[in-house]
PDB file of C-alpha atoms in Angstrom:
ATOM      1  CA  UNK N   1     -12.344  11.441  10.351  1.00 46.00           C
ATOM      2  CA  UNK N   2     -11.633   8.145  11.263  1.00 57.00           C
ATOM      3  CA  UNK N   3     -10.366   6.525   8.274  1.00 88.00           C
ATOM      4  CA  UNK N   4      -8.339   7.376   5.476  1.00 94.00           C
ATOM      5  CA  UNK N   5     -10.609   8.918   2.529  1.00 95.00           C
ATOM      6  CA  UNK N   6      -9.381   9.806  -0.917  1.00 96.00           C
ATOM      7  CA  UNK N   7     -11.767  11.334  -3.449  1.00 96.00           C
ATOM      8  CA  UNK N   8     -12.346  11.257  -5.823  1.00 96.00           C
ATOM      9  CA  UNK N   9     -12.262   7.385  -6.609  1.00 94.00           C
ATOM     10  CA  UNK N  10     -11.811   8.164 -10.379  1.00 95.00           C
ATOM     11  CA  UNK N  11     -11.056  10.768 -12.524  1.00 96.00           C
ATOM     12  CA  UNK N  12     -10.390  10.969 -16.394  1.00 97.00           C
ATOM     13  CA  UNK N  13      -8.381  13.821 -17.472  1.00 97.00           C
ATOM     14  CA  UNK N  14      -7.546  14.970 -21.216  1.00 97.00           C
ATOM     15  CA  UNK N  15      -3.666  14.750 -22.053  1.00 97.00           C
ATOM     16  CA  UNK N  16      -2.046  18.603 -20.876  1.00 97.00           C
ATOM     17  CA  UNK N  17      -4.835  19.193 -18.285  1.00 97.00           C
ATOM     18  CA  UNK N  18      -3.899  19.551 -14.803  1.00 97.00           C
ATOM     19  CA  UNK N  19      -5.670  17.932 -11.783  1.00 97.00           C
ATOM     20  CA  UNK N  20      -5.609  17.171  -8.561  1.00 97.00           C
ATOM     21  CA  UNK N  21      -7.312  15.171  -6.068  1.00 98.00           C
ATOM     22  CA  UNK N  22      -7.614  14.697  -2.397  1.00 98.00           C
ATOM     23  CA  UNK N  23      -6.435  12.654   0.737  1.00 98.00           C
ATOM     24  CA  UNK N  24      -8.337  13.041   4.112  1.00 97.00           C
ATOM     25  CA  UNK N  25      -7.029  11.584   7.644  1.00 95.00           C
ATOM     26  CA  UNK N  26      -6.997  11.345  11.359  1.00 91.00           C
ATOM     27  CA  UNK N  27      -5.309  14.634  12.223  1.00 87.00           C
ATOM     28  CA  UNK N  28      -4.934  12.988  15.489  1.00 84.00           C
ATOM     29  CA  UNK N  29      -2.080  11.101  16.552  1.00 83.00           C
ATOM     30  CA  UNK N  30      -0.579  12.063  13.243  1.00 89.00           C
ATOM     31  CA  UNK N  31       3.320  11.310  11.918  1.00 92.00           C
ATOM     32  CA  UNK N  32       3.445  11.166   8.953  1.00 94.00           C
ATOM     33  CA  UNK N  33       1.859  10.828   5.307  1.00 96.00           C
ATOM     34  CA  UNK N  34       2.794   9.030   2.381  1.00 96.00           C
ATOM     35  CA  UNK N  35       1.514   8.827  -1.506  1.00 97.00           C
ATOM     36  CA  UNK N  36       2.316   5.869  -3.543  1.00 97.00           C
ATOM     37  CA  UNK N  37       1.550   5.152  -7.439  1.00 97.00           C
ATOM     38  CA  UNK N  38       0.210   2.359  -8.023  1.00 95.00           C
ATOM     39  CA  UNK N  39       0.410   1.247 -11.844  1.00 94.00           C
ATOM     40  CA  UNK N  40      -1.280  -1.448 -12.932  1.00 88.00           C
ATOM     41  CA  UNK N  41       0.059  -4.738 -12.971  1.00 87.00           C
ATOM     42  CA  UNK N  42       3.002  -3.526 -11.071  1.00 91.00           C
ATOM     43  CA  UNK N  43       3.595  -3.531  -7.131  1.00 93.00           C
ATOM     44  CA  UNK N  44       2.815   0.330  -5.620  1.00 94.00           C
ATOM     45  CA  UNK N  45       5.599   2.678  -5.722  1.00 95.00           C
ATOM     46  CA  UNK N  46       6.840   5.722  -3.037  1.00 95.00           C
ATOM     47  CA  UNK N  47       6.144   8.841  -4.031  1.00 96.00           C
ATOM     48  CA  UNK N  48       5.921  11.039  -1.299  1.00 95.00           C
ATOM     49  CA  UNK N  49       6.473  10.725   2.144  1.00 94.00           C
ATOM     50  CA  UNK N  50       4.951  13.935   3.826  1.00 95.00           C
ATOM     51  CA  UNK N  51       5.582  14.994   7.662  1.00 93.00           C
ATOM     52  CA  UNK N  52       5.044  19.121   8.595  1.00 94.00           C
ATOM     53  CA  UNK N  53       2.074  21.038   8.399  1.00 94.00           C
ATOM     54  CA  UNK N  54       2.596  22.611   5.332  1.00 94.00           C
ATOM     55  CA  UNK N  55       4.856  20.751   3.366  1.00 94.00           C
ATOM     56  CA  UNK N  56       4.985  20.701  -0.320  1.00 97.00           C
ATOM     57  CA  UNK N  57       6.451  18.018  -2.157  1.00 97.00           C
ATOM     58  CA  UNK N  58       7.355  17.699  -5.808  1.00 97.00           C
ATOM     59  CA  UNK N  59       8.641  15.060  -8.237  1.00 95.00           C
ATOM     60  CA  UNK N  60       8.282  16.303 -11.803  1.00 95.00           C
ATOM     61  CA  UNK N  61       5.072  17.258 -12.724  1.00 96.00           C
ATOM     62  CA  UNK N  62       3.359  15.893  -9.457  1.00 97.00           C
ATOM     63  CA  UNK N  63       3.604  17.394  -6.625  1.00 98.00           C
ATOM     64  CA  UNK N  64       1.492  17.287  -2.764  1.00 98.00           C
ATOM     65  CA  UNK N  65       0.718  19.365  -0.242  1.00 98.00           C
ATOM     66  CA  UNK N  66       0.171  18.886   3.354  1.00 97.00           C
ATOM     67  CA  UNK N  67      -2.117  20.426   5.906  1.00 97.00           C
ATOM     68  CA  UNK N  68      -2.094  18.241   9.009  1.00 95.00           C
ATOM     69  CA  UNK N  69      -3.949  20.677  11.666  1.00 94.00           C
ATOM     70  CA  UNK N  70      -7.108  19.893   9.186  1.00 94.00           C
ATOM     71  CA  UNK N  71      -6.046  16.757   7.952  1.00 95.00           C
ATOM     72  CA  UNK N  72      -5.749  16.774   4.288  1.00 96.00           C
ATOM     73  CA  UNK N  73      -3.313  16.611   1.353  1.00 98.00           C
ATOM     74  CA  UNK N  74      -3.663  17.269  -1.890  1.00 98.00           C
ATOM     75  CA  UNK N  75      -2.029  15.661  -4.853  1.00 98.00           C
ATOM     76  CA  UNK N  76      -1.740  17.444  -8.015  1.00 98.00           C
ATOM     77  CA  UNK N  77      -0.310  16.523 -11.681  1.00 98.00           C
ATOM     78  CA  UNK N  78       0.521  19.160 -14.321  1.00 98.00           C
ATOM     79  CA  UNK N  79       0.210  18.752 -17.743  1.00 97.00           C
ATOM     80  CA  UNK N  80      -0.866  15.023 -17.321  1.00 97.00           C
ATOM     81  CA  UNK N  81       0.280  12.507 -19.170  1.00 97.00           C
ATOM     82  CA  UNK N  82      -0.686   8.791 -20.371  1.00 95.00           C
ATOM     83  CA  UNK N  83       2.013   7.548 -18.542  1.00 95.00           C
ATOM     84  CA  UNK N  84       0.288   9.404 -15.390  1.00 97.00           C
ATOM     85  CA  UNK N  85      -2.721   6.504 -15.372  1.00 97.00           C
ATOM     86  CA  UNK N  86      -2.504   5.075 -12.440  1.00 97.00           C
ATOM     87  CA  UNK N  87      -3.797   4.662  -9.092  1.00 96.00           C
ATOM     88  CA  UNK N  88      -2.640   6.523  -6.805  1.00 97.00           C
ATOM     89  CA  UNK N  89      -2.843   5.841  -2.807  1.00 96.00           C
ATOM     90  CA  UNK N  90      -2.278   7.781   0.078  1.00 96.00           C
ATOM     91  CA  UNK N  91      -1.676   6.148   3.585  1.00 95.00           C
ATOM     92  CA  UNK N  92      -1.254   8.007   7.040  1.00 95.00           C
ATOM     93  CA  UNK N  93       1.365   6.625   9.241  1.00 92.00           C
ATOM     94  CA  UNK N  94       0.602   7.232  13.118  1.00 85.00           C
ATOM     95  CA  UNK N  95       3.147   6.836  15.537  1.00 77.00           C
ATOM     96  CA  UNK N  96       5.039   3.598  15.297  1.00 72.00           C
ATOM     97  CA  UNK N  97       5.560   2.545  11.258  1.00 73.00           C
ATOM     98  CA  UNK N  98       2.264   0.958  10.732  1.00 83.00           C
ATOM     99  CA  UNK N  99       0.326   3.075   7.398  1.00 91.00           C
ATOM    100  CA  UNK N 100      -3.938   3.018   7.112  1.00 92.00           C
ATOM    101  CA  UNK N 101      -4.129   3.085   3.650  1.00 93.00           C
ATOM    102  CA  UNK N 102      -7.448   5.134   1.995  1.00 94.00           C
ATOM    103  CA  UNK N 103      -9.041   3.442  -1.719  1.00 92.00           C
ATOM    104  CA  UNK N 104      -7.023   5.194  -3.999  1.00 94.00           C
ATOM    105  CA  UNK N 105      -7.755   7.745  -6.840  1.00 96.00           C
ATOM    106  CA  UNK N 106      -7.432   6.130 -10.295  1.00 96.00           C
ATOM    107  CA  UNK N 107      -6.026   8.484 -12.832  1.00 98.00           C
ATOM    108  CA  UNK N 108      -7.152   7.750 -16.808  1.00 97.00           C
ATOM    109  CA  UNK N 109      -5.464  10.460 -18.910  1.00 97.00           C
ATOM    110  CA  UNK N 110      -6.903  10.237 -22.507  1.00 95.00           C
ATOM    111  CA  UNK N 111      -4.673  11.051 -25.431  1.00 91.00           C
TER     112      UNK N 111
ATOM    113  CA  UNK O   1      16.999  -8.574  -9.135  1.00 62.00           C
ATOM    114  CA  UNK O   2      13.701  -7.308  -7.618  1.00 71.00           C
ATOM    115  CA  UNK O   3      14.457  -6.266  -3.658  1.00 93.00           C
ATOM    116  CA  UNK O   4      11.118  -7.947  -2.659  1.00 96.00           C
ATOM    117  CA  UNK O   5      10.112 -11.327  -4.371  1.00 96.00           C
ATOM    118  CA  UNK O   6       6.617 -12.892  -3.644  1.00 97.00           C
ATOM    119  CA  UNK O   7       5.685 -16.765  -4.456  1.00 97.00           C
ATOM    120  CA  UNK O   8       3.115 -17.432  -5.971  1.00 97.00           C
ATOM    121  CA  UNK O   9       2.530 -14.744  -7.858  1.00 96.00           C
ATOM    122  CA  UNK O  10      -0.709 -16.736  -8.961  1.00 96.00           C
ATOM    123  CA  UNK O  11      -2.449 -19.358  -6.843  1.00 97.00           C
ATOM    124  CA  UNK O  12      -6.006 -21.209  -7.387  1.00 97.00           C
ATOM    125  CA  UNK O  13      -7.044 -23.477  -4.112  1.00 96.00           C
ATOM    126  CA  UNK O  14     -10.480 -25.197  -2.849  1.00 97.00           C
ATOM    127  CA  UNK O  15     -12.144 -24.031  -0.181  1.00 97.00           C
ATOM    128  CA  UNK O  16     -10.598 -25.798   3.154  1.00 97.00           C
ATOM    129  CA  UNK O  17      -7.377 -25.782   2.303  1.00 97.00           C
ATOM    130  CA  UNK O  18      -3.897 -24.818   3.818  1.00 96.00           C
ATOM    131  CA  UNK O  19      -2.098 -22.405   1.608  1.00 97.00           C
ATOM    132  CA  UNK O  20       1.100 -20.284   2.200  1.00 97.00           C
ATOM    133  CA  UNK O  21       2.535 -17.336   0.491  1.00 98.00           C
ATOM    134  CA  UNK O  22       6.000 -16.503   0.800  1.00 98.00           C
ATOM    135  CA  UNK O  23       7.755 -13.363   0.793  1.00 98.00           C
ATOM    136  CA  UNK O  24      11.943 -12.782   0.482  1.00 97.00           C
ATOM    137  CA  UNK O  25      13.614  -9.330   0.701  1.00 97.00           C
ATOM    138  CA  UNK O  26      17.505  -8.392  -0.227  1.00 96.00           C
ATOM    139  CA  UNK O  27      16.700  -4.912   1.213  1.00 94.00           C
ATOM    140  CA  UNK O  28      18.532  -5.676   4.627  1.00 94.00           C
ATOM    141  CA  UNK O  29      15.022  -3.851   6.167  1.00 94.00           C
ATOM    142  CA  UNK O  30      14.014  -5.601   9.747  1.00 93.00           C
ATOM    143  CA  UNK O  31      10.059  -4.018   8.915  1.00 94.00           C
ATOM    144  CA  UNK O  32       8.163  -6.506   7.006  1.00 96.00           C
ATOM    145  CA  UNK O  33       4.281  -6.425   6.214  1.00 96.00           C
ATOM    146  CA  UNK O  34       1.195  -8.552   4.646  1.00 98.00           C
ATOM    147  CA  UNK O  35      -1.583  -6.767   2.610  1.00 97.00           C
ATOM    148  CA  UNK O  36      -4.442  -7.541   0.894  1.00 96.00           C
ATOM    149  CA  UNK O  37      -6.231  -5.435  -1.703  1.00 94.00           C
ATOM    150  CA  UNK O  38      -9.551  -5.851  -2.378  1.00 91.00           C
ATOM    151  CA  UNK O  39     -11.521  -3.499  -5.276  1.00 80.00           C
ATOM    152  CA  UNK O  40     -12.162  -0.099  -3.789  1.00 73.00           C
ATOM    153  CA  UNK O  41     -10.959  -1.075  -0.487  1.00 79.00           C
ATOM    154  CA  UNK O  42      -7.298  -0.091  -0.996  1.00 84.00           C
ATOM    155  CA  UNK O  43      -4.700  -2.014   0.670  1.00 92.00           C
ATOM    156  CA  UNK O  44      -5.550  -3.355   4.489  1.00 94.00           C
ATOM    157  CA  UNK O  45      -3.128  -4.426   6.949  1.00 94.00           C
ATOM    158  CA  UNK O  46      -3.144  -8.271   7.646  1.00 97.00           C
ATOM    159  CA  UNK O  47       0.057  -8.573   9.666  1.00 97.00           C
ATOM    160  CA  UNK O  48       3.672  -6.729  10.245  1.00 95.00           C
ATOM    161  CA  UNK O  49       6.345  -7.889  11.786  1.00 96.00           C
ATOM    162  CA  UNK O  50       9.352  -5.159  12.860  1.00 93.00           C
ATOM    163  CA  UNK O  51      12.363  -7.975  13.859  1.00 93.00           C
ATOM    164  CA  UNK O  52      12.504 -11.500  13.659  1.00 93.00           C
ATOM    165  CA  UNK O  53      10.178 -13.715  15.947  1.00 87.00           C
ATOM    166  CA  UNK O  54       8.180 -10.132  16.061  1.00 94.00           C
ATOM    167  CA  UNK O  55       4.771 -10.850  14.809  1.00 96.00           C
ATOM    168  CA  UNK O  56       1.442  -8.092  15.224  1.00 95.00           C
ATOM    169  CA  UNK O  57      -1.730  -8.097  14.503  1.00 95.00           C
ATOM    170  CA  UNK O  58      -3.356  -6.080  11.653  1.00 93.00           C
ATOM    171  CA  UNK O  59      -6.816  -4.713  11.060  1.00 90.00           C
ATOM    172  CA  UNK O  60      -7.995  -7.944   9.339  1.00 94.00           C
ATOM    173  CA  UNK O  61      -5.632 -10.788  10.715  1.00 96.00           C
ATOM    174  CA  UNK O  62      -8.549 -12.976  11.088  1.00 96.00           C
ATOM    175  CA  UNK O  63      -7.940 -16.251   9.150  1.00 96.00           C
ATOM    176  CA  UNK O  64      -4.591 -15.885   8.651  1.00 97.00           C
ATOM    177  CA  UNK O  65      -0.975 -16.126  10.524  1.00 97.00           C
ATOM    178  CA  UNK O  66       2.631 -15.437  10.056  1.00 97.00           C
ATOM    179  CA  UNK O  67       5.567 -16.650  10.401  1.00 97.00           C
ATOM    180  CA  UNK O  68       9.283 -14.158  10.635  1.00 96.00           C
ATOM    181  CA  UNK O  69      12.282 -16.971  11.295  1.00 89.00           C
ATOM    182  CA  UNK O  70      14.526 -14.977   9.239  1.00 95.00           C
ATOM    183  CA  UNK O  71      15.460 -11.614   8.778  1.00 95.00           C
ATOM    184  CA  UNK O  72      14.529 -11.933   4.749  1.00 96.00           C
ATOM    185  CA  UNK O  73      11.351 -14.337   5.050  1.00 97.00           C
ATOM    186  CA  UNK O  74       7.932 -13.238   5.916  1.00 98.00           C
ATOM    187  CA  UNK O  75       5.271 -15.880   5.294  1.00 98.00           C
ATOM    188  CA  UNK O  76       1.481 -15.978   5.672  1.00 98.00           C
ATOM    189  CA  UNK O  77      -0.429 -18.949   5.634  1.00 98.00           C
ATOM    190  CA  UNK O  78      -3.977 -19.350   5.233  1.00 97.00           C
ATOM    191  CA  UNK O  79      -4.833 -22.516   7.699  1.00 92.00           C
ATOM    192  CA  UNK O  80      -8.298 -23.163   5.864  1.00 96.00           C
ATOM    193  CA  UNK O  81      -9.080 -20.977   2.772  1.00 97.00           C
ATOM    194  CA  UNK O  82     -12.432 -19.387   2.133  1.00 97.00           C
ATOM    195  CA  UNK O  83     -13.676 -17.877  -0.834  1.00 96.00           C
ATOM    196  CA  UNK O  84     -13.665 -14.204   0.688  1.00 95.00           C
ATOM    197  CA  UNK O  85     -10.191 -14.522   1.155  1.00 97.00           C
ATOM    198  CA  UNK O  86      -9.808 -14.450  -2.892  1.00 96.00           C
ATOM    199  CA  UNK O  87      -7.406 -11.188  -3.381  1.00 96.00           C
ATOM    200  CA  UNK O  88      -4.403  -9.643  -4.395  1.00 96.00           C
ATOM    201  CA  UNK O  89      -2.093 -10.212  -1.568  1.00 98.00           C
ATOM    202  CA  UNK O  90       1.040  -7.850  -1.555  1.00 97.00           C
ATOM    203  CA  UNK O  91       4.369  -8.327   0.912  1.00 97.00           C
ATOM    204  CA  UNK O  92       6.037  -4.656   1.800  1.00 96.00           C
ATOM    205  CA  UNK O  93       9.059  -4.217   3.652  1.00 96.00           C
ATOM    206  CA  UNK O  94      10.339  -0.914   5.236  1.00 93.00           C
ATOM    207  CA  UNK O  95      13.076   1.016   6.700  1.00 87.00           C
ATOM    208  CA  UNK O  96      13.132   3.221  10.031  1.00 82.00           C
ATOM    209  CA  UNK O  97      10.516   6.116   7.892  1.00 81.00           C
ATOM    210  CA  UNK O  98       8.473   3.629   7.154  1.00 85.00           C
ATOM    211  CA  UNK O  99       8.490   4.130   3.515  1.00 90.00           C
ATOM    212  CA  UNK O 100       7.061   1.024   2.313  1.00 92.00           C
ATOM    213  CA  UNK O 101       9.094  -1.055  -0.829  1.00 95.00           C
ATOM    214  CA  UNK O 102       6.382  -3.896  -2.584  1.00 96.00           C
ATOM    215  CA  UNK O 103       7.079  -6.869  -4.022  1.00 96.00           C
ATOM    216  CA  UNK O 104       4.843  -7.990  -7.269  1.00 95.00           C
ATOM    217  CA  UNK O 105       2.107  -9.210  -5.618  1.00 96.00           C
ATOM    218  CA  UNK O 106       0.297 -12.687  -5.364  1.00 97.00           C
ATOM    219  CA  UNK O 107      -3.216 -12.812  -6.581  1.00 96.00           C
ATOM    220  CA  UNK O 108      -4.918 -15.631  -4.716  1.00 97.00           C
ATOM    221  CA  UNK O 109      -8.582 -17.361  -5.605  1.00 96.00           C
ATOM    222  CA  UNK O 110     -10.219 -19.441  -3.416  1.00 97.00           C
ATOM    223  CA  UNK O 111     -13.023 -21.541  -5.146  1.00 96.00           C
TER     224      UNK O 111
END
């Protein structure tokens, strides 16, 4: 994999379902990985920033996972929520602090 | 206060000409960053800068330069605008994990 890849692009989701959706990178070279929520009309926010093989993350009902020997993550949201809608990016950060950002999974959660 | 102010946040120019965007952090962060987003592309690195006078080259610095005099300043200036350089440009600034802090964005349209 040579870019960043997030699937799906969108996904609707009924309010109280769970889901969860994918980030794939360059397991090569790797440092670190970080998810951001991006609402809109507002500037992207830190979620996660993401580092061992293995790691699990969690802020309230989201949460990620980290696998870098295959070079995925996996973000998931419990119980979803309207206020979940957004878009939600993941970026790989080689070595030095520059991030490759992949096109985001936008989140609609439907009363 | 927001940490990281943008100005414009909205700009219309002609084809042709010189436009710059400015960006101003409180944050105290040496790391500073340009992005574009463009629909289903995500967020693409234009320039960063990691100290002042610093200045590298992004994946799409093409058409555009920077200027870091200042600690808290980060501009980018677009020497002669064209229409596929109509986006949503965001400024991001960072500490030593690279965790990336956004200000609000300028949406730019180049007729």
């Amino acid at each position: 994999i040579l870019n960043v890849e997030q699937s799906p692009q969108s996904l609707h989701v009924q309010e109280g379902d769970s889901t969860n959706f994918t980030c794939s990178f360059p397991s090569s070279n790797f440092y670190a990985l970080h998810w951001y929520r991006w609402e809109t009309a507002k500037s992207p926010e830190a979620l996660f920033v993401m580092t061992l093989n293995g790691d699990e993350k969690k802020k309230g009902r989201i949460s990620a996972t980290l696998n870098t020997k295959e070079g995925y993550s996996y973000l998931y949201i419990k119980g979803s929520q309207p206020e979940d809608s957004a878009t939600y990016l993941c970026a790989s950060q080689a070595a030095g602090n520059k991030l490759t950002f992949g096109g985001g999974t936008r989140v609609l959660v439907k009363p | 206060d927001a940490d990281v102010t943008q100005t414009p946040r909205n700009r219309i120019t002609k084809t042709g000409k010189r436009i710059m965007l400015e960006c101003s952090q409180t944050k105290g962060h040496d790391r500073m960053y340009w992005y574009r987003q463009d629909p289903g592309l995500g967020l693409r690195l234009i320039y960063y800068s990691f100290d002042v006078k610093d200045i590298n080259k992004g994946e799409i610095s093409d058409g555009y330069s920077v200027s870091r005099q200042a600690q808290a300043k980060f501009s980018l200036s677009l020497e002669s605008a064209i229409p596929n350089q109509t986006a949503l440009y965001f400024c991001a600034t960072s500490g030593s994990n690279a965790e990336q802090y956004f200000g609000p964005g300028t949406r730019l349209t180049v007729t």
